[in-house]
Amino acid sequence: METSSAPEALPPFASDTRAAAAADPAAGAGASASAAPWWQHAICWQVYPLGFCGAPLHREDLGAETYGERQGDNVVHRLDRIVGWLDHLLALGADVLILNPIFDSVSHGYDTLDHLRVDPRLGDEADLDALIGACRERGISLVLDGVFNHVSHLHPLVRRALADGPDSPAGACIRWSGAHPYGFEGNEDLVELKLAEPAVQERIAQVMNLWLDRGIDGWRLDAMYAAGPEAWAPILDMVRAEHPEAWILGEVIHGDYRAFAEASGADSITQYELWKAIWSSIRETNLFELAHAIGRHEAFVHGGEDDGEGAPFLPLTFLGNHDTTRIASQLEDGRDLAVAFALLALLPGIPAIYAGDEMGAVGTKEERAGGDDAVRPLFPASPDALRSGIGPDGTWHGEIPVGTSPSLALLARPAAPRLFEVHQRLLGLRRREGWLATARIRVDEDSLTNASVRIVLEPDGLAPSDTPRGLALWLNLGDEPLDLPNDAEVLTQVSGADMLDAVGPAAPGTVPAHGAAAVR
């Protein structure tokens, strides 16, 4: 494997403007009736802004009499910290920025107080406009997190519902458990909205359309699974009527993904099945689990008999997010990150890299109060600040405000540029082979063992004259390299040992130990 240092870059609401879709021209993206939608070839970088920007974990101003009466009360301008990383996003090979909650909330962002106000811990509308503009200048599409399933128990609607009772107009907009508001997944401070109520549906669609008018390109719909697809379908119909080009990504953890996507109208669903299979099969050296999940994934993308009913769709694929343990902390042998990265980069779907994973960020989610903080860390103001402030232990030691998430920590400081370069190389291959976004996939059963496998990827839906040659992705979790066929054209090799410890490139014509190879 050839390695190189990462580039210097590594490190009133409605308006008549609209952000241009950041499609890859070479991949043939672009929203029209005859062309693929812009998001089909998207590569995403996901950020949890409250942690990333160093916002206090909890609001201390909610008891102020003036709270919410004047825009600008208690505002601290932190959102521009993300702007300092946009060139890093591009250098990585991504073109879509997915932001977790940025709207006015009590603590972690999923306890919303106002969907029409930027969280004052992050800034104000002008800060968001600046971020939208900075993304637009770079051809980056921006997707916001829509937390519409539930709101804070301090939300004005909930307060009004409690005052007026369940039979009041406000009371009809929330769910009840007897005489008490219904708490989302047992959390009394997160009150579920009644998404089947037409007034709620209309308000959610209005909010979504207002921000799309403002210049964003799509929505991630948090906890979409909770209310069910039938509740969401009328909302998305109203959004589609005004913004047919918007990308709608639904968070669905379990269930019949294809049926949910079709019934709700969502474009994409979070592929938690594949996420679990990747880290679990690698950690347990059981690629049979991965093979089963790949069969399911193929059925999601192209249709099949074993995944329920519904039309095919493009899932969002990922190795981690703001709710999960970091992939570098999931895998006991850091060399095996090479296999995970190759799967994310080359399997069909819409890949999303959780900010920091491309440099080997570590962090473990714990089931306790504050147990998410370690996977939602504070980032420095720019990649340059990271390079200058990171210590030998891999933790950034810059200025860390009191009462925020812990700072970004990496698996190994020297390895960070090499991990970044591997992402660049693999995502570059995906860009050059644009058909991979919708490729057909199958596991070569004759090659399958606990520690190694050959995955075949072939173009789908192209005219014969336009059809490129397919490729094969070889994975090797063993301690010894595997020989490739003599006639194989090696497109790239990723050696986990070289990536992590710079031990030298892999031998030509092999699948490196704890590594991967893509071949014709």
Short mmCIF file of C-alpha atoms in Angstrom, two decimals:
data_model
loop_
_atom_site.label_atom_id
_atom_site.label_comp_id
_atom_site.label_asym_id
_atom_site.label_seq_id
_atom_site.Cartn_x
_atom_site.Cartn_y
_atom_site.Cartn_z
CA MET A 1 0.00 0.00 0.00
CA GLU A 2 1.14 3.49 -0.76
CA THR A 3 0.68 5.92 2.09
CA SER A 4 1.04 9.65 2.20
CA SER A 5 0.44 12.45 4.64
CA ALA A 6 -3.00 13.98 4.59
CA PRO A 7 -3.28 17.28 2.72
CA GLU A 8 -3.00 20.54 4.61
CA ALA A 9 -6.77 20.79 4.65
CA LEU A 10 -6.83 17.76 6.95
CA PRO A 11 -6.72 18.45 9.16
CA PRO A 12 -38.36 36.72 8.84
CA PHE A 13 -37.71 32.95 7.72
CA ALA A 14 -38.81 32.41 4.15
CA SER A 15 -36.58 33.57 1.32
CA ASP A 16 -36.53 33.01 -2.41
CA THR A 17 -33.02 31.55 -2.40
CA ARG A 18 -32.24 27.88 -2.71
CA ALA A 19 -28.99 26.00 -2.22
CA ALA A 20 -27.72 24.26 -5.33
CA ALA A 21 -27.46 20.50 -5.06
CA ALA A 22 -23.85 19.44 -4.55
CA ALA A 23 -23.92 16.62 -7.07
CA ASP A 24 -20.82 15.04 -8.54
CA PRO A 25 -21.02 15.85 -12.27
CA ALA A 26 -18.89 12.87 -13.19
CA ALA A 27 -21.32 10.59 -11.41
CA GLY A 28 -24.24 11.91 -13.43
CA ALA A 29 -26.21 13.23 -10.48
CA GLY A 30 -28.82 15.98 -10.75
CA ALA A 31 -32.47 16.28 -9.89
CA SER A 32 -34.81 15.92 -12.85
CA ALA A 33 -37.47 13.55 -14.01
CA SER A 34 -34.98 11.64 -16.18
CA ALA A 35 -31.81 11.85 -14.08
CA ALA A 36 -30.82 10.39 -10.75
CA PRO A 37 -31.53 12.62 -7.74
CA TRP A 38 -28.55 14.63 -6.47
CA TRP A 39 -28.27 12.59 -3.28
CA GLN A 40 -27.87 9.24 -5.06
CA HIS A 41 -24.10 9.77 -5.30
CA ALA A 42 -23.74 11.65 -2.02
CA ILE A 43 -20.95 11.02 0.46
CA CYS A 44 -21.81 12.49 3.87
CA TRP A 45 -19.89 13.86 6.85
CA GLN A 46 -22.02 13.95 9.99
CA VAL A 47 -21.49 16.43 12.85
CA TYR A 48 -23.12 16.70 16.28
CA PRO A 49 -22.93 20.51 16.59
CA LEU A 50 -23.53 21.02 20.32
CA GLY A 51 -20.58 18.81 21.21
CA PHE A 52 -18.45 19.72 18.20
CA CYS A 53 -18.72 23.46 18.91
CA GLY A 54 -18.16 23.25 22.67
CA ALA A 55 -21.65 24.29 23.77
CA PRO A 56 -22.55 23.83 27.46
CA LEU A 57 -24.20 20.47 28.06
CA HIS A 58 -27.16 22.10 29.82
CA ARG A 59 -28.88 25.45 29.52
CA GLU A 60 -28.52 27.73 32.52
CA ASP A 61 -30.77 30.54 31.26
CA LEU A 62 -34.18 28.88 31.10
CA GLY A 63 -35.36 30.48 34.32
CA ALA A 64 -34.78 34.01 33.05
CA GLU A 65 -37.97 36.01 32.75
CA THR A 66 -36.91 37.34 29.36
CA TYR A 67 -36.07 33.94 27.89
CA GLY A 68 -37.47 33.60 24.40
CA GLU A 69 -38.94 37.10 24.33
CA ARG A 70 -36.13 38.67 22.34
CA GLN A 71 -34.09 37.04 19.62
CA GLY A 72 -30.50 37.42 20.72
CA ASP A 73 -31.00 36.74 24.42
CA ASN A 74 -28.12 34.69 25.81
CA VAL A 75 -26.64 33.97 22.38
CA VAL A 76 -23.05 32.74 22.05
CA HIS A 77 -21.75 32.47 18.47
CA ARG A 78 -20.16 29.04 18.15
CA LEU A 79 -21.62 27.68 14.90
CA ASP A 80 -18.78 29.10 12.81
CA ARG A 81 -16.53 26.43 14.30
CA ILE A 82 -18.05 24.07 11.72
CA VAL A 83 -17.12 26.41 8.87
CA GLY A 84 -13.47 25.88 9.82
CA TRP A 85 -13.83 22.20 8.92
CA LEU A 86 -15.66 22.43 5.59
CA ASP A 87 -12.46 22.21 3.52
CA HIS A 88 -11.56 19.11 5.53
CA LEU A 89 -14.93 17.63 4.51
CA LEU A 90 -14.09 18.26 0.86
CA ALA A 91 -10.54 16.93 1.18
CA LEU A 92 -11.97 13.74 2.65
CA GLY A 93 -14.07 13.26 -0.48
CA ALA A 94 -17.49 14.11 0.97
CA ASP A 95 -20.02 16.58 -0.41
CA VAL A 96 -22.88 16.54 2.11
CA LEU A 97 -22.89 17.88 5.67
CA ILE A 98 -25.44 16.25 7.99
CA LEU A 99 -25.96 18.23 11.18
CA ASN A 100 -27.54 16.80 14.30
CA PRO A 101 -29.80 19.21 16.23
CA ILE A 102 -29.15 22.94 15.95
CA PHE A 103 -32.50 24.27 17.16
CA ASP A 104 -33.37 25.80 20.51
CA SER A 105 -33.37 23.07 23.17
CA VAL A 106 -32.83 22.35 26.85
CA SER A 107 -29.75 20.14 26.77
CA HIS A 108 -28.73 17.56 24.13
CA GLY A 109 -30.73 19.04 21.26
CA TYR A 110 -33.40 16.35 21.12
CA ASP A 111 -35.45 18.18 23.76
CA THR A 112 -36.58 20.99 21.45
CA LEU A 113 -38.06 24.27 22.65
CA ASP A 114 -38.41 26.13 19.35
CA HIS A 115 -37.95 24.75 15.81
CA LEU A 116 -37.74 28.27 14.39
CA ARG A 117 -34.81 29.46 16.49
CA VAL A 118 -31.18 28.40 16.40
CA ASP A 119 -30.02 27.13 19.79
CA PRO A 120 -28.51 30.23 21.47
CA ARG A 121 -25.61 28.08 22.67
CA LEU A 122 -24.65 27.77 18.98
CA GLY A 123 -25.60 31.22 17.69
CA ASP A 124 -28.44 32.84 15.79
CA GLU A 125 -30.02 32.97 12.36
CA ALA A 126 -27.14 35.01 10.93
CA ASP A 127 -24.71 32.27 11.99
CA LEU A 128 -26.80 29.64 10.26
CA ASP A 129 -27.08 31.81 7.15
CA ALA A 130 -23.29 32.10 7.13
CA LEU A 131 -22.92 28.33 7.40
CA ILE A 132 -25.44 27.79 4.59
CA GLY A 133 -23.52 30.30 2.47
CA ALA A 134 -20.16 28.70 3.23
CA CYS A 135 -21.53 25.30 2.22
CA ARG A 136 -23.04 26.71 -0.97
CA GLU A 137 -19.74 28.36 -1.95
CA ARG A 138 -18.03 24.97 -1.73
CA GLY A 139 -20.77 22.91 -3.41
CA ILE A 140 -21.65 21.17 -0.15
CA SER A 141 -25.28 20.16 0.45
CA LEU A 142 -26.61 20.74 3.97
CA VAL A 143 -29.02 18.40 5.78
CA LEU A 144 -30.55 19.29 9.15
CA ASP A 145 -31.85 17.04 11.90
CA GLY A 146 -35.62 17.29 12.23
CA VAL A 147 -36.58 16.40 15.79
CA PHE A 148 -40.34 16.40 15.28
CA ASN A 149 -41.41 13.20 16.99
CA HIS A 150 -41.10 14.73 20.46
CA VAL A 151 -40.33 18.03 22.18
CA SER A 152 -39.14 19.15 25.59
CA HIS A 153 -41.60 19.02 28.45
CA LEU A 154 -40.87 22.77 28.72
CA HIS A 155 -42.03 23.43 25.15
CA PRO A 156 -44.80 26.07 25.04
CA LEU A 157 -47.19 23.62 23.38
CA VAL A 158 -46.77 21.11 26.19
CA ARG A 159 -47.24 23.77 28.83
CA ARG A 160 -50.42 24.92 27.13
CA ALA A 161 -51.67 21.34 26.80
CA LEU A 162 -51.10 20.75 30.51
CA ALA A 163 -52.92 23.94 31.39
CA ASP A 164 -55.88 23.35 29.07
CA GLY A 165 -56.19 19.56 29.31
CA PRO A 166 -56.22 16.61 26.88
CA ASP A 167 -59.46 17.66 25.21
CA SER A 168 -58.20 21.12 24.28
CA PRO A 169 -56.74 22.02 20.85
CA ALA A 170 -53.25 22.02 22.39
CA GLY A 171 -53.93 18.79 24.24
CA ALA A 172 -54.92 17.09 20.97
CA CYS A 173 -51.40 17.77 19.62
CA ILE A 174 -49.51 15.60 22.12
CA ARG A 175 -49.79 11.98 23.21
CA TRP A 176 -51.07 11.16 26.66
CA SER A 177 -50.63 8.34 29.13
CA GLY A 178 -53.71 8.75 31.24
CA ALA A 179 -53.58 12.27 32.64
CA HIS A 180 -49.87 12.65 31.93
CA PRO A 181 -48.01 13.51 28.71
CA TYR A 182 -46.49 10.44 27.09
CA GLY A 183 -42.70 10.37 27.39
CA PHE A 184 -40.69 9.14 24.39
CA GLU A 185 -39.15 5.76 25.24
CA GLY A 186 -39.81 6.34 28.93
CA ASN A 187 -38.22 9.81 29.11
CA GLU A 188 -40.67 12.12 30.86
CA ASP A 189 -38.78 15.21 29.68
CA LEU A 190 -39.37 14.23 26.01
CA VAL A 191 -43.07 14.55 25.24
CA GLU A 192 -44.27 12.84 22.07
CA LEU A 193 -46.27 14.84 19.59
CA LYS A 194 -49.36 13.22 18.06
CA LEU A 195 -48.14 13.03 14.47
CA ALA A 196 -51.43 11.58 13.25
CA GLU A 197 -53.12 14.89 14.15
CA PRO A 198 -53.57 17.03 11.00
CA ALA A 199 -52.65 20.26 12.83
CA VAL A 200 -49.34 18.71 13.90
CA GLN A 201 -48.65 17.37 10.42
CA GLU A 202 -49.29 20.77 8.86
CA ARG A 203 -47.02 22.53 11.35
CA ILE A 204 -44.16 20.07 10.85
CA ALA A 205 -44.42 20.39 7.08
CA GLN A 206 -44.46 24.17 7.42
CA VAL A 207 -41.26 24.14 9.49
CA MET A 208 -39.54 21.76 7.08
CA ASN A 209 -40.49 23.90 4.09
CA LEU A 210 -39.43 27.13 5.78
CA TRP A 211 -35.88 25.86 6.31
CA LEU A 212 -35.77 24.38 2.82
CA ASP A 213 -36.81 27.82 1.55
CA ARG A 214 -33.96 29.23 3.60
CA GLY A 215 -31.43 27.15 1.68
CA ILE A 216 -30.93 23.71 3.24
CA ASP A 217 -31.08 20.61 1.02
CA GLY A 218 -32.73 17.94 3.10
CA TRP A 219 -33.82 16.55 6.44
CA ARG A 220 -32.80 13.72 8.70
CA LEU A 221 -36.01 12.78 10.53
CA ASP A 222 -35.16 11.71 14.04
CA ALA A 223 -36.97 8.71 15.56
CA MET A 224 -39.10 8.38 12.43
CA TYR A 225 -39.89 4.82 13.46
CA ALA A 226 -41.82 5.91 16.56
CA ALA A 227 -44.93 7.40 14.94
CA GLY A 228 -44.84 5.03 11.99
CA PRO A 229 -44.87 5.60 8.23
CA GLU A 230 -48.59 6.36 7.93
CA ALA A 231 -48.23 9.41 10.17
CA TRP A 232 -45.28 10.71 8.16
CA ALA A 233 -46.71 10.19 4.67
CA PRO A 234 -49.02 13.27 4.68
CA ILE A 235 -46.21 15.42 6.06
CA LEU A 236 -43.78 14.38 3.33
CA ASP A 237 -46.47 14.85 0.68
CA MET A 238 -46.76 18.49 1.75
CA VAL A 239 -43.00 18.91 1.70
CA ARG A 240 -42.66 17.24 -1.71
CA ALA A 241 -45.28 19.58 -3.14
CA GLU A 242 -42.94 22.53 -2.50
CA HIS A 243 -39.52 20.88 -2.53
CA PRO A 244 -39.50 17.73 -4.66
CA GLU A 245 -35.69 17.77 -4.80
CA ALA A 246 -35.19 17.64 -1.01
CA TRP A 247 -33.51 14.52 0.39
CA ILE A 248 -35.52 12.89 3.18
CA LEU A 249 -33.56 10.51 5.41
CA GLY A 250 -35.47 8.62 8.08
CA GLU A 251 -34.01 7.23 11.28
CA VAL A 252 -35.39 3.69 11.53
CA ILE A 253 -33.54 1.34 13.87
CA HIS A 254 -35.40 -1.92 13.27
CA GLY A 255 -38.36 -3.31 11.37
CA ASP A 256 -39.21 -3.64 7.70
CA TYR A 257 -37.04 -0.95 6.13
CA ARG A 258 -38.38 -1.28 2.59
CA ALA A 259 -42.02 -1.20 3.62
CA PHE A 260 -41.36 1.78 5.88
CA ALA A 261 -39.60 3.76 3.14
CA GLU A 262 -42.36 3.11 0.64
CA ALA A 263 -45.25 3.83 3.00
CA SER A 264 -43.73 7.00 4.43
CA GLY A 265 -42.22 8.46 1.26
CA ALA A 266 -38.71 8.72 2.74
CA ASP A 267 -35.87 8.50 0.24
CA SER A 268 -33.43 6.74 2.55
CA ILE A 269 -33.46 4.82 5.81
CA THR A 270 -30.60 4.38 8.29
CA GLN A 271 -29.06 0.94 7.69
CA TYR A 272 -28.58 -0.23 11.27
CA GLU A 273 -28.57 -3.90 10.24
CA LEU A 274 -25.43 -3.45 8.16
CA TRP A 275 -23.84 -1.19 10.79
CA LYS A 276 -24.19 -3.89 13.43
CA ALA A 277 -23.03 -6.67 11.13
CA ILE A 278 -19.85 -4.82 10.10
CA TRP A 279 -18.44 -4.21 13.56
CA SER A 280 -19.79 -7.42 15.07
CA SER A 281 -18.57 -9.74 12.29
CA ILE A 282 -15.13 -8.11 12.29
CA ARG A 283 -14.74 -8.12 16.06
CA GLU A 284 -15.89 -11.73 16.39
CA THR A 285 -14.08 -12.89 13.22
CA ASN A 286 -17.35 -14.19 11.81
CA LEU A 287 -17.80 -13.01 8.24
CA PHE A 288 -20.78 -15.32 7.85
CA GLU A 289 -22.75 -12.69 9.78
CA LEU A 290 -21.55 -10.05 7.33
CA ALA A 291 -22.51 -12.24 4.37
CA HIS A 292 -26.07 -12.55 5.68
CA ALA A 293 -26.35 -8.77 6.16
CA ILE A 294 -24.99 -8.14 2.66
CA GLY A 295 -27.76 -10.34 1.24
CA ARG A 296 -30.29 -8.22 3.12
CA HIS A 297 -28.60 -5.02 1.93
CA GLU A 298 -28.79 -6.15 -1.69
CA ALA A 299 -32.52 -6.73 -1.26
CA PHE A 300 -32.99 -3.23 0.15
CA VAL A 301 -31.19 -1.64 -2.80
CA HIS A 302 -32.66 -3.81 -5.58
CA GLY A 303 -35.59 -5.75 -4.14
CA GLY A 304 -35.77 -9.33 -2.94
CA GLU A 305 -37.88 -11.89 -1.14
CA ASP A 306 -36.16 -11.99 2.24
CA ASP A 307 -36.49 -8.37 3.36
CA GLY A 308 -40.24 -7.85 3.52
CA GLU A 309 -42.25 -5.86 1.00
CA GLY A 310 -41.88 -2.44 -0.53
CA ALA A 311 -39.97 -0.73 -3.30
CA PRO A 312 -36.15 -0.75 -3.34
CA PHE A 313 -34.42 2.27 -1.86
CA LEU A 314 -30.90 3.56 -1.12
CA PRO A 315 -30.07 3.20 2.59
CA LEU A 316 -27.72 5.42 4.55
CA THR A 317 -24.71 3.31 5.50
CA PHE A 318 -22.41 4.17 8.41
CA LEU A 319 -19.88 2.79 10.88
CA GLY A 320 -21.06 4.96 13.75
CA ASN A 321 -22.97 8.07 14.68
CA HIS A 322 -23.84 10.29 17.64
CA ASP A 323 -25.74 7.42 19.32
CA THR A 324 -23.15 4.64 19.02
CA THR A 325 -19.71 3.65 20.24
CA ARG A 326 -17.00 4.79 17.83
CA ILE A 327 -15.85 2.16 15.36
CA ALA A 328 -12.25 2.53 16.55
CA SER A 329 -13.45 1.64 20.05
CA GLN A 330 -15.65 -1.24 18.84
CA LEU A 331 -12.77 -3.12 17.19
CA GLU A 332 -10.23 -4.62 19.55
CA ASP A 333 -7.59 -4.84 16.81
CA GLY A 334 -7.16 -1.39 15.26
CA ARG A 335 -5.75 -2.94 12.10
CA ASP A 336 -9.24 -4.22 11.29
CA LEU A 337 -10.42 -0.66 10.73
CA ALA A 338 -9.08 -1.14 7.20
CA VAL A 339 -11.78 -3.75 6.51
CA ALA A 340 -14.55 -1.59 7.99
CA PHE A 341 -13.48 1.48 6.00
CA ALA A 342 -13.43 -0.51 2.75
CA LEU A 343 -16.94 -1.82 3.32
CA LEU A 344 -18.35 1.64 4.05
CA ALA A 345 -16.64 3.20 1.04
CA LEU A 346 -17.46 0.59 -1.60
CA LEU A 347 -20.80 -1.00 -0.76
CA PRO A 348 -23.89 0.53 -2.42
CA GLY A 349 -25.97 3.06 -0.54
CA ILE A 350 -25.19 6.53 0.74
CA PRO A 351 -22.14 6.40 3.05
CA ALA A 352 -21.89 8.72 6.05
CA ILE A 353 -18.67 9.26 8.01
CA TYR A 354 -19.22 10.42 11.57
CA ALA A 355 -16.87 13.36 12.14
CA GLY A 356 -13.60 12.13 13.59
CA ASP A 357 -13.87 8.51 12.46
CA GLU A 358 -11.76 9.38 9.41
CA MET A 359 -8.90 10.16 11.83
CA GLY A 360 -9.46 7.28 14.24
CA ALA A 361 -11.60 9.00 16.89
CA VAL A 362 -12.36 6.88 19.96
CA GLY A 363 -15.25 7.01 22.40
CA THR A 364 -17.58 4.55 24.11
CA LYS A 365 -21.31 5.04 24.57
CA GLU A 366 -22.50 4.13 28.05
CA GLU A 367 -26.06 3.49 29.25
CA ARG A 368 -26.19 6.22 31.89
CA ALA A 369 -26.91 9.92 32.21
CA GLY A 370 -24.26 11.65 30.11
CA GLY A 371 -23.30 8.36 28.52
CA ASP A 372 -23.33 9.87 25.03
CA ASP A 373 -20.88 12.67 25.81
CA ALA A 374 -17.75 10.71 24.90
CA VAL A 375 -19.03 10.03 21.37
CA ARG A 376 -20.09 13.68 20.91
CA PRO A 377 -16.77 15.43 21.59
CA LEU A 378 -15.54 18.98 21.32
CA PHE A 379 -13.48 19.61 18.18
CA PRO A 380 -10.82 22.30 17.81
CA ALA A 381 -11.63 25.30 15.62
CA SER A 382 -9.87 23.83 12.57
CA PRO A 383 -7.69 20.91 11.44
CA ASP A 384 -4.64 23.16 11.94
CA ALA A 385 -5.66 23.71 15.56
CA LEU A 386 -6.02 19.95 15.97
CA ARG A 387 -2.50 19.31 14.66
CA SER A 388 -0.97 21.92 16.93
CA GLY A 389 -2.94 20.96 20.04
CA ILE A 390 -3.08 17.17 20.04
CA GLY A 391 -0.94 15.42 22.62
CA PRO A 392 1.00 12.15 22.48
CA ASP A 393 -1.98 10.40 24.06
CA GLY A 394 -4.09 11.31 21.01
CA THR A 395 -6.30 13.78 22.92
CA TRP A 396 -6.66 17.38 21.86
CA HIS A 397 -5.46 19.65 24.66
CA GLY A 398 -6.58 23.05 23.44
CA GLU A 399 -8.82 25.43 25.31
CA ILE A 400 -11.68 23.33 26.70
CA PRO A 401 -14.64 25.23 28.20
CA VAL A 402 -16.03 24.03 31.53
CA GLY A 403 -19.29 22.10 31.34
CA THR A 404 -18.92 20.81 27.76
CA SER A 405 -18.36 17.43 26.17
CA PRO A 406 -14.87 15.96 26.50
CA SER A 407 -12.43 16.89 23.75
CA LEU A 408 -11.73 14.82 20.66
CA ALA A 409 -9.52 11.79 21.32
CA LEU A 410 -7.82 9.70 18.62
CA LEU A 411 -6.72 6.08 18.61
CA ALA A 412 -3.14 7.00 17.73
CA ARG A 413 -1.85 10.45 16.86
CA PRO A 414 0.72 9.31 14.26
CA ALA A 415 -1.85 7.15 12.50
CA ALA A 416 -4.41 9.92 11.98
CA PRO A 417 -3.00 11.16 8.63
CA ARG A 418 -2.73 7.61 7.33
CA LEU A 419 -6.32 6.77 8.31
CA PHE A 420 -7.42 9.95 6.57
CA GLU A 421 -5.47 9.03 3.42
CA VAL A 422 -7.10 5.59 3.32
CA HIS A 423 -10.52 7.24 3.39
CA GLN A 424 -9.46 9.57 0.59
CA ARG A 425 -8.22 6.70 -1.55
CA LEU A 426 -11.25 4.48 -1.01
CA LEU A 427 -13.76 7.30 -1.48
CA GLY A 428 -11.83 8.43 -4.55
CA LEU A 429 -12.29 4.96 -6.01
CA ARG A 430 -16.01 5.20 -5.25
CA ARG A 431 -16.20 8.54 -7.08
CA ARG A 432 -14.37 7.18 -10.13
CA GLU A 433 -16.63 4.13 -10.19
CA GLY A 434 -19.89 6.05 -9.84
CA TRP A 435 -21.97 2.92 -10.47
CA LEU A 436 -20.96 1.63 -7.00
CA ALA A 437 -23.70 3.77 -5.41
CA THR A 438 -26.33 1.42 -6.82
CA ALA A 439 -24.18 -1.66 -7.47
CA ARG A 440 -25.51 -5.18 -7.27
CA ILE A 441 -23.68 -7.15 -4.58
CA ARG A 442 -23.22 -10.82 -3.87
CA VAL A 443 -20.96 -12.87 -1.68
CA ASP A 444 -18.79 -15.49 -3.38
CA GLU A 445 -19.85 -18.39 -1.17
CA ASP A 446 -16.86 -20.50 -2.24
CA SER A 447 -14.51 -17.87 -0.81
CA LEU A 448 -16.36 -17.35 2.47
CA THR A 449 -14.64 -18.30 5.72
CA ASN A 450 -14.79 -16.83 9.19
CA ALA A 451 -11.82 -14.59 8.37
CA SER A 452 -11.96 -13.91 4.64
CA VAL A 453 -14.41 -13.34 1.82
CA ARG A 454 -14.73 -12.08 -1.76
CA ILE A 455 -17.62 -9.69 -2.36
CA VAL A 456 -18.62 -9.12 -5.99
CA LEU A 457 -19.95 -5.71 -7.04
CA GLU A 458 -21.51 -5.28 -10.47
CA PRO A 459 -23.14 -2.33 -12.26
CA ASP A 460 -26.91 -2.18 -12.33
CA GLY A 461 -29.31 -0.50 -14.68
CA LEU A 462 -26.87 0.82 -17.30
CA ALA A 463 -27.05 0.35 -21.04
CA PRO A 464 -24.59 -2.32 -22.26
CA SER A 465 -22.47 0.24 -24.11
CA ASP A 466 -22.15 2.31 -20.92
CA THR A 467 -21.55 -0.53 -18.51
CA PRO A 468 -18.15 -0.45 -16.79
CA ARG A 469 -16.51 -3.60 -15.57
CA GLY A 470 -17.43 -4.68 -12.07
CA LEU A 471 -14.98 -5.25 -9.27
CA ALA A 472 -14.42 -7.54 -6.33
CA LEU A 473 -13.72 -6.51 -2.75
CA TRP A 474 -11.55 -9.02 -0.90
CA LEU A 475 -11.49 -8.90 2.91
CA ASN A 476 -8.92 -10.58 5.15
CA LEU A 477 -9.12 -10.62 8.96
CA GLY A 478 -6.32 -13.18 9.24
CA ASP A 479 -2.72 -12.67 10.33
CA GLU A 480 -1.26 -13.70 6.97
CA PRO A 481 -1.77 -12.16 3.51
CA LEU A 482 -3.87 -13.99 0.92
CA ASP A 483 -2.77 -14.40 -2.69
CA LEU A 484 -4.99 -12.84 -5.33
CA PRO A 485 -5.60 -14.52 -8.70
CA ASN A 486 -2.72 -13.99 -11.11
CA ASP A 487 -4.89 -12.11 -13.60
CA ALA A 488 -6.39 -9.72 -11.02
CA GLU A 489 -6.00 -6.01 -11.70
CA VAL A 490 -5.44 -4.50 -8.26
CA LEU A 491 -7.14 -1.13 -7.94
CA THR A 492 -6.15 -0.53 -4.33
CA GLN A 493 -4.87 -2.37 -1.28
CA VAL A 494 -5.36 -1.32 2.33
CA SER A 495 -3.05 -2.84 4.90
CA GLY A 496 -4.32 -2.40 8.44
CA ALA A 497 -0.81 -2.71 9.88
CA ASP A 498 0.62 -0.09 7.53
CA MET A 499 -2.34 2.21 8.10
CA LEU A 500 -1.97 1.99 11.86
CA ASP A 501 1.77 1.57 12.39
CA ALA A 502 3.46 2.47 9.06
CA VAL A 503 5.15 -0.93 8.75
CA GLY A 504 5.40 -0.70 4.96
CA PRO A 505 3.19 -1.42 1.96
CA ALA A 506 1.49 -4.74 1.34
CA ALA A 507 3.09 -7.25 -0.98
CA PRO A 508 1.86 -6.88 -4.58
CA GLY A 509 -0.87 -9.26 -5.65
CA THR A 510 -2.16 -9.96 -2.14
CA VAL A 511 -5.00 -9.18 0.20
CA PRO A 512 -3.05 -7.78 3.16
CA ALA A 513 -3.41 -9.31 6.60
CA HIS A 514 -6.11 -7.38 8.48
CA GLY A 515 -6.84 -5.55 5.29
CA ALA A 516 -8.69 -5.34 2.01
CA ALA A 517 -8.09 -5.22 -1.72
CA ALA A 518 -10.31 -4.01 -4.54
CA VAL A 519 -9.62 -5.72 -7.87
CA ARG A 520 -11.04 -6.07 -11.36
#
